[in-house]
Amino acid sequence: MAWLAAGEGYEIALVEGRVAARSATGRTAGRQLKTLPKALKDHPEVDRLRRLAEWLDRHEAACVAQVDTWMVSSLPVPTELLARVWPDEAWQGALRDVAVVGDDPDEVGFLRDATASGELKVVNLDGETVRLSPRTVTLPHPVLLPDLDDVRDFAAELGIEQRVEQIHRATWVKPAEVAATATEVRDYAGGVFPTRFSLTARATGLGYRVSGGYATCKVRDSGTGTEAAVWIGEPYYDEETTTGALSWHDEDGRAVRLAQVGPVAWSEGMRMAAALYAGRKIEEGGDA
């Protein structure tokens, strides 16, 4: 961004997300200073830039969160929308190198550009840059990608780094056979936490919603809304607590049998349960 006059003999600008200053006069004119001079600490323009930096950080986080929602829910995204937001650096950072699928569900490509005319440039799995003009694209959840390990190896060869955790997202594949009437998974139950508050803090810190006695995450799987839930204890309970069973519920709050849980909902539910369990209290010593 352009440098702005601020105080006598100084100019300021946002540089890499922070307010920076440089001399505007004398022999050092144009030279960026290592720290912000005391004379500028309370300058109105400095305060304005700080608030702008905070807004940009929130905007960047919101863009990443929205792209993550598209990916987790496998929602069709209009190509025209991608083209409109692409010039915004925050949107571009969230979308660049995300794996997308257009009209052919078997053709996966890494997004590199979106033109004003609604054309997408992607690098396909043959390493070729191709142009796509589908009406919509999906950002597939990795559990839905065939040959995921090969896709990951190819992404590593290209040096792809994604702001949204997609290709290297931890995934869980539902077993081929589950009990016909079962509605719970206890693989990550029994993780001990000092208090219910510490377990709640871990859940919210990981981005999960806490409602009542559960940590939850919502997923749209094959067009159906499903909520995964892990029991974390009664609210306002201050004693030691443990993680409980993982279950899934439909949009009306009814328990879903494991056999009916879709692949994305299964993977995301297990991912949440595993992440909560990983923060448990670990005993030390010979009896651990």
CSV table of C-alpha atoms in Angstrom, one decimal:
chain,number,residue,atom,x,y,z
A,1,MET,CA,0.0,0.0,0.0
A,2,ALA,CA,1.0,3.6,-0.4
A,3,TRP,CA,3.1,5.4,2.3
A,4,LEU,CA,1.1,8.0,4.3
A,5,ALA,CA,2.3,11.1,5.9
A,6,ALA,CA,2.2,10.9,9.7
A,7,GLY,CA,3.8,13.5,12.0
A,8,GLU,CA,6.8,15.6,11.1
A,9,GLY,CA,9.3,13.9,9.0
A,10,TYR,CA,7.7,10.4,8.9
A,11,GLU,CA,5.6,8.2,6.7
A,12,ILE,CA,3.7,5.0,7.6
A,13,ALA,CA,2.3,2.0,5.9
A,14,LEU,CA,1.2,-1.6,6.5
A,15,VAL,CA,4.1,-3.9,5.8
A,16,GLU,CA,3.5,-7.6,6.2
A,17,GLY,CA,0.5,-7.0,8.5
A,18,ARG,CA,2.1,-4.5,10.9
A,19,VAL,CA,2.5,-0.7,10.9
A,20,ALA,CA,5.9,0.4,9.7
A,21,ALA,CA,7.5,3.8,9.5
A,22,ARG,CA,10.2,5.4,7.4
A,23,SER,CA,11.9,8.8,7.3
A,24,ALA,CA,10.4,11.3,4.9
A,25,THR,CA,13.2,13.8,5.0
A,26,GLY,CA,16.9,14.1,5.2
A,27,ARG,CA,19.7,11.7,4.3
A,28,THR,CA,17.6,8.7,5.5
A,29,ALA,CA,14.5,9.6,3.5
A,30,GLY,CA,12.8,6.5,2.3
A,31,ARG,CA,14.6,4.2,4.7
A,32,GLN,CA,12.3,1.9,6.7
A,33,LEU,CA,12.9,2.1,10.5
A,34,LYS,CA,13.3,-1.0,12.6
A,35,THR,CA,10.7,0.2,15.2
A,36,LEU,CA,7.9,2.7,15.3
A,37,PRO,CA,9.2,6.0,16.7
A,38,LYS,CA,7.7,7.1,20.1
A,39,ALA,CA,6.4,10.2,18.4
A,40,LEU,CA,4.1,8.1,16.3
A,41,LYS,CA,2.8,5.7,19.0
A,42,ASP,CA,-0.5,7.6,19.5
A,43,HIS,CA,-0.8,9.2,16.1
A,44,PRO,CA,-4.4,8.9,14.6
A,45,GLU,CA,-3.1,7.5,11.3
A,46,VAL,CA,-1.1,4.8,13.1
A,47,ASP,CA,-4.3,3.9,15.1
A,48,ARG,CA,-6.3,3.8,11.9
A,49,LEU,CA,-3.7,1.4,10.2
A,50,ARG,CA,-3.7,-0.8,13.2
A,51,ARG,CA,-7.4,-1.2,13.1
A,52,LEU,CA,-7.2,-1.8,9.4
A,53,ALA,CA,-4.6,-4.6,10.0
A,54,GLU,CA,-6.9,-6.2,12.6
A,55,TRP,CA,-9.8,-6.1,10.1
A,56,LEU,CA,-7.6,-7.6,7.4
A,57,ASP,CA,-6.6,-10.5,9.8
A,58,ARG,CA,-10.3,-11.1,10.5
A,59,HIS,CA,-11.1,-11.0,6.8
A,60,GLU,CA,-8.4,-13.4,6.0
A,61,ALA,CA,-9.5,-15.9,8.7
A,62,ALA,CA,-13.1,-15.6,7.4
A,63,CYS,CA,-12.1,-16.4,3.9
A,64,VAL,CA,-10.2,-19.5,5.0
A,65,ALA,CA,-13.2,-20.6,7.2
A,66,GLN,CA,-15.6,-20.2,4.3
A,67,VAL,CA,-13.4,-22.2,1.9
A,68,ASP,CA,-13.0,-24.9,4.6
A,69,THR,CA,-16.9,-25.0,4.9
A,70,TRP,CA,-17.2,-25.5,1.2
A,71,MET,CA,-14.7,-28.3,1.3
A,72,VAL,CA,-16.0,-30.1,4.3
A,73,SER,CA,-19.6,-29.9,3.0
A,74,SER,CA,-18.6,-30.7,-0.7
A,75,LEU,CA,-20.9,-27.8,-1.7
A,76,PRO,CA,-21.0,-26.8,-5.4
A,77,VAL,CA,-19.4,-23.4,-5.7
A,78,PRO,CA,-20.3,-21.2,-8.7
A,79,THR,CA,-17.2,-20.6,-10.9
A,80,GLU,CA,-18.4,-17.0,-11.4
A,81,LEU,CA,-18.1,-16.5,-7.6
A,82,LEU,CA,-14.5,-17.7,-7.6
A,83,ALA,CA,-13.7,-15.3,-10.4
A,84,ARG,CA,-15.2,-12.4,-8.6
A,85,VAL,CA,-13.4,-12.9,-5.3
A,86,TRP,CA,-10.0,-14.0,-6.8
A,87,PRO,CA,-8.6,-10.5,-7.1
A,88,ASP,CA,-8.9,-10.2,-3.3
A,89,GLU,CA,-5.5,-11.4,-1.9
A,90,ALA,CA,-7.2,-12.9,1.2
A,91,TRP,CA,-9.6,-15.0,-0.9
A,92,GLN,CA,-6.8,-15.8,-3.4
A,93,GLY,CA,-4.6,-17.1,-0.5
A,94,ALA,CA,-7.4,-19.3,0.8
A,95,LEU,CA,-8.3,-20.7,-2.6
A,96,ARG,CA,-4.9,-21.1,-4.3
A,97,ASP,CA,-3.9,-24.7,-4.8
A,98,VAL,CA,-7.1,-26.1,-3.4
A,99,ALA,CA,-8.1,-29.3,-5.2
A,100,VAL,CA,-11.2,-28.8,-7.3
A,101,VAL,CA,-13.4,-31.0,-9.4
A,102,GLY,CA,-15.5,-29.6,-12.3
A,103,ASP,CA,-17.9,-31.4,-14.7
A,104,ASP,CA,-15.8,-34.6,-14.7
A,105,PRO,CA,-15.8,-36.1,-11.2
A,106,ASP,CA,-12.7,-38.1,-12.0
A,107,GLU,CA,-10.6,-35.1,-13.0
A,108,VAL,CA,-9.0,-33.4,-10.1
A,109,GLY,CA,-6.9,-30.2,-10.4
A,110,PHE,CA,-5.2,-27.7,-8.2
A,111,LEU,CA,-6.5,-24.2,-8.6
A,112,ARG,CA,-4.0,-21.7,-9.8
A,113,ASP,CA,-6.0,-18.9,-11.2
A,114,ALA,CA,-9.6,-17.6,-11.9
A,115,THR,CA,-10.1,-15.1,-14.7
A,116,ALA,CA,-12.7,-12.4,-14.9
A,117,SER,CA,-14.4,-14.3,-17.7
A,118,GLY,CA,-15.1,-17.2,-15.3
A,119,GLU,CA,-12.4,-19.5,-16.5
A,120,LEU,CA,-10.3,-21.5,-14.1
A,121,LYS,CA,-6.7,-22.5,-14.5
A,122,VAL,CA,-5.8,-25.7,-12.7
A,123,VAL,CA,-2.8,-28.1,-12.7
A,124,ASN,CA,-4.2,-31.6,-13.2
A,125,LEU,CA,-2.7,-34.8,-11.9
A,126,ASP,CA,-0.6,-35.2,-15.1
A,127,GLY,CA,1.2,-32.0,-14.2
A,128,GLU,CA,-0.4,-30.0,-17.1
A,129,THR,CA,-2.1,-26.6,-16.7
A,130,VAL,CA,-5.6,-26.8,-18.2
A,131,ARG,CA,-8.5,-24.4,-18.4
A,132,LEU,CA,-11.9,-25.2,-17.1
A,133,SER,CA,-15.2,-23.4,-17.5
A,134,PRO,CA,-17.8,-25.4,-15.6
A,135,ARG,CA,-20.8,-23.7,-14.1
A,136,THR,CA,-19.8,-24.9,-10.6
A,137,VAL,CA,-17.0,-26.8,-9.0
A,138,THR,CA,-16.7,-28.7,-5.8
A,139,LEU,CA,-13.8,-28.7,-3.4
A,140,PRO,CA,-13.8,-32.4,-2.5
A,141,HIS,CA,-13.2,-33.6,1.0
A,142,PRO,CA,-10.1,-35.8,0.9
A,143,VAL,CA,-11.9,-38.9,2.0
A,144,LEU,CA,-13.9,-38.7,-1.3
A,145,LEU,CA,-10.7,-38.6,-3.4
A,146,PRO,CA,-9.7,-41.9,-5.0
A,147,ASP,CA,-6.0,-42.7,-4.7
A,148,LEU,CA,-5.5,-40.1,-2.0
A,149,ASP,CA,-2.0,-41.2,-1.3
A,150,ASP,CA,-1.0,-40.7,-4.9
A,151,VAL,CA,-2.6,-37.2,-4.9
A,152,ARG,CA,-0.7,-36.3,-1.8
A,153,ASP,CA,2.6,-37.5,-3.3
A,154,PHE,CA,1.9,-35.5,-6.5
A,155,ALA,CA,1.1,-32.4,-4.4
A,156,ALA,CA,4.4,-32.8,-2.5
A,157,GLU,CA,6.3,-33.0,-5.9
A,158,LEU,CA,4.6,-29.7,-6.9
A,159,GLY,CA,5.5,-28.1,-3.6
A,160,ILE,CA,1.8,-27.3,-3.0
A,161,GLU,CA,1.0,-25.5,0.3
A,162,GLN,CA,-2.7,-25.1,1.1
A,163,ARG,CA,-4.0,-22.5,3.5
A,164,VAL,CA,-7.1,-24.7,3.9
A,165,GLU,CA,-6.3,-28.2,5.3
A,166,GLN,CA,-7.6,-30.4,2.5
A,167,ILE,CA,-5.1,-32.8,0.9
A,168,HIS,CA,-3.2,-33.5,4.1
A,169,ARG,CA,-6.3,-33.4,6.3
A,170,ALA,CA,-6.4,-36.4,8.6
A,171,THR,CA,-9.1,-38.8,7.4
A,172,TRP,CA,-10.9,-41.9,8.8
A,173,VAL,CA,-12.6,-44.4,6.5
A,174,LYS,CA,-15.6,-46.1,7.9
A,175,PRO,CA,-15.2,-49.9,8.4
A,176,ALA,CA,-16.9,-52.0,5.8
A,177,GLU,CA,-19.0,-53.7,8.5
A,178,VAL,CA,-20.5,-52.0,11.5
A,179,ALA,CA,-23.2,-53.3,13.9
A,180,ALA,CA,-26.6,-52.8,12.3
A,181,THR,CA,-28.1,-51.1,15.3
A,182,ALA,CA,-25.1,-49.3,16.7
A,183,THR,CA,-25.2,-45.5,17.1
A,184,GLU,CA,-21.9,-44.8,19.0
A,185,VAL,CA,-18.2,-45.1,18.5
A,186,ARG,CA,-16.0,-45.3,21.7
A,187,ASP,CA,-12.6,-45.4,20.1
A,188,TYR,CA,-11.7,-42.1,21.7
A,189,ALA,CA,-13.8,-42.3,24.9
A,190,GLY,CA,-12.1,-42.3,28.3
A,191,GLY,CA,-9.6,-39.4,27.7
A,192,VAL,CA,-9.1,-37.8,31.2
A,193,PHE,CA,-9.1,-34.1,31.6
A,194,PRO,CA,-8.4,-32.2,34.9
A,195,THR,CA,-11.8,-30.3,34.6
A,196,ARG,CA,-14.7,-30.0,32.3
A,197,PHE,CA,-13.6,-26.4,31.6
A,198,SER,CA,-10.2,-27.6,30.2
A,199,LEU,CA,-11.9,-30.0,27.9
A,200,THR,CA,-14.3,-27.3,26.8
A,201,ALA,CA,-11.4,-24.9,26.2
A,202,ARG,CA,-9.7,-27.5,24.0
A,203,ALA,CA,-12.9,-28.1,22.0
A,204,THR,CA,-13.5,-24.4,21.3
A,205,GLY,CA,-9.8,-23.8,20.7
A,206,LEU,CA,-9.9,-26.4,17.9
A,207,GLY,CA,-12.9,-24.6,16.4
A,208,TYR,CA,-15.7,-26.9,17.5
A,209,ARG,CA,-19.0,-25.7,19.0
A,210,VAL,CA,-19.9,-26.7,22.5
A,211,SER,CA,-23.6,-27.1,23.2
A,212,GLY,CA,-24.9,-28.5,26.5
A,213,GLY,CA,-22.7,-31.5,27.3
A,214,TYR,CA,-21.3,-32.0,23.8
A,215,ALA,CA,-18.6,-30.8,21.5
A,216,THR,CA,-20.2,-30.8,18.0
A,217,CYS,CA,-19.4,-30.2,14.3
A,218,LYS,CA,-21.9,-30.0,11.5
A,219,VAL,CA,-21.3,-31.5,8.1
A,220,ARG,CA,-23.3,-31.8,4.9
A,221,ASP,CA,-22.7,-35.3,3.5
A,222,SER,CA,-24.3,-36.2,0.1
A,223,GLY,CA,-26.7,-33.3,0.5
A,224,THR,CA,-27.8,-34.3,4.0
A,225,GLY,CA,-27.1,-32.3,7.2
A,226,THR,CA,-25.4,-34.4,9.9
A,227,GLU,CA,-24.0,-33.3,13.3
A,228,ALA,CA,-21.2,-35.3,15.0
A,229,ALA,CA,-21.2,-35.0,18.8
A,230,VAL,CA,-18.7,-36.1,21.5
A,231,TRP,CA,-19.9,-36.1,25.1
A,232,ILE,CA,-17.6,-33.9,27.2
A,233,GLY,CA,-19.5,-33.7,30.5
A,234,GLU,CA,-22.2,-31.8,32.2
A,235,PRO,CA,-21.9,-28.0,32.0
A,236,TYR,CA,-20.5,-26.3,35.2
A,237,TYR,CA,-19.0,-29.5,36.4
A,238,ASP,CA,-15.7,-28.6,37.9
A,239,GLU,CA,-14.3,-32.0,38.7
A,240,GLU,CA,-12.1,-34.3,36.6
A,241,THR,CA,-14.0,-35.4,33.5
A,242,THR,CA,-13.5,-37.8,30.5
A,243,THR,CA,-14.4,-37.8,26.9
A,244,GLY,CA,-17.4,-39.8,26.1
A,245,ALA,CA,-18.8,-41.6,23.0
A,246,LEU,CA,-19.0,-40.2,19.5
A,247,SER,CA,-22.4,-40.2,17.9
A,248,TRP,CA,-24.1,-38.6,14.9
A,249,HIS,CA,-27.6,-36.9,14.6
A,250,ASP,CA,-29.7,-35.8,11.8
A,251,GLU,CA,-31.2,-32.3,11.3
A,252,ASP,CA,-34.1,-33.2,13.6
A,253,GLY,CA,-31.7,-34.3,16.3
A,254,ARG,CA,-32.4,-38.0,16.0
A,255,ALA,CA,-29.5,-40.5,16.4
A,256,VAL,CA,-28.2,-41.8,13.1
A,257,ARG,CA,-27.1,-45.5,13.0
A,258,LEU,CA,-23.5,-46.0,12.1
A,259,ALA,CA,-24.4,-47.9,9.0
A,260,GLN,CA,-26.1,-44.7,7.7
A,261,VAL,CA,-23.4,-42.2,8.5
A,262,GLY,CA,-21.8,-40.9,5.3
A,263,PRO,CA,-18.0,-41.0,4.6
A,264,VAL,CA,-17.4,-37.3,5.2
A,265,ALA,CA,-19.5,-37.1,8.4
A,266,TRP,CA,-17.7,-40.2,9.6
A,267,SER,CA,-14.3,-38.8,8.9
A,268,GLU,CA,-15.0,-35.4,10.4
A,269,GLY,CA,-16.6,-36.9,13.5
A,270,MET,CA,-13.6,-39.2,14.1
A,271,ARG,CA,-11.2,-36.3,13.5
A,272,MET,CA,-13.0,-34.3,16.2
A,273,ALA,CA,-13.0,-37.1,18.6
A,274,ALA,CA,-9.3,-37.9,18.0
A,275,ALA,CA,-8.3,-34.3,18.4
A,276,LEU,CA,-10.1,-33.9,21.7
A,277,TYR,CA,-8.7,-37.2,23.0
A,278,ALA,CA,-5.1,-36.1,22.0
A,279,GLY,CA,-5.2,-33.4,24.7
A,280,ARG,CA,-6.0,-35.9,27.6
A,281,LYS,CA,-3.9,-36.1,30.8
A,282,ILE,CA,-1.1,-38.6,30.3
A,283,GLU,CA,0.0,-40.5,33.4
A,284,GLU,CA,3.8,-40.8,33.9
A,285,GLY,CA,5.7,-43.5,35.8
A,286,GLY,CA,5.9,-47.2,35.9
A,287,ASP,CA,2.2,-47.7,36.5
A,288,ALA,CA,1.1,-45.5,33.6
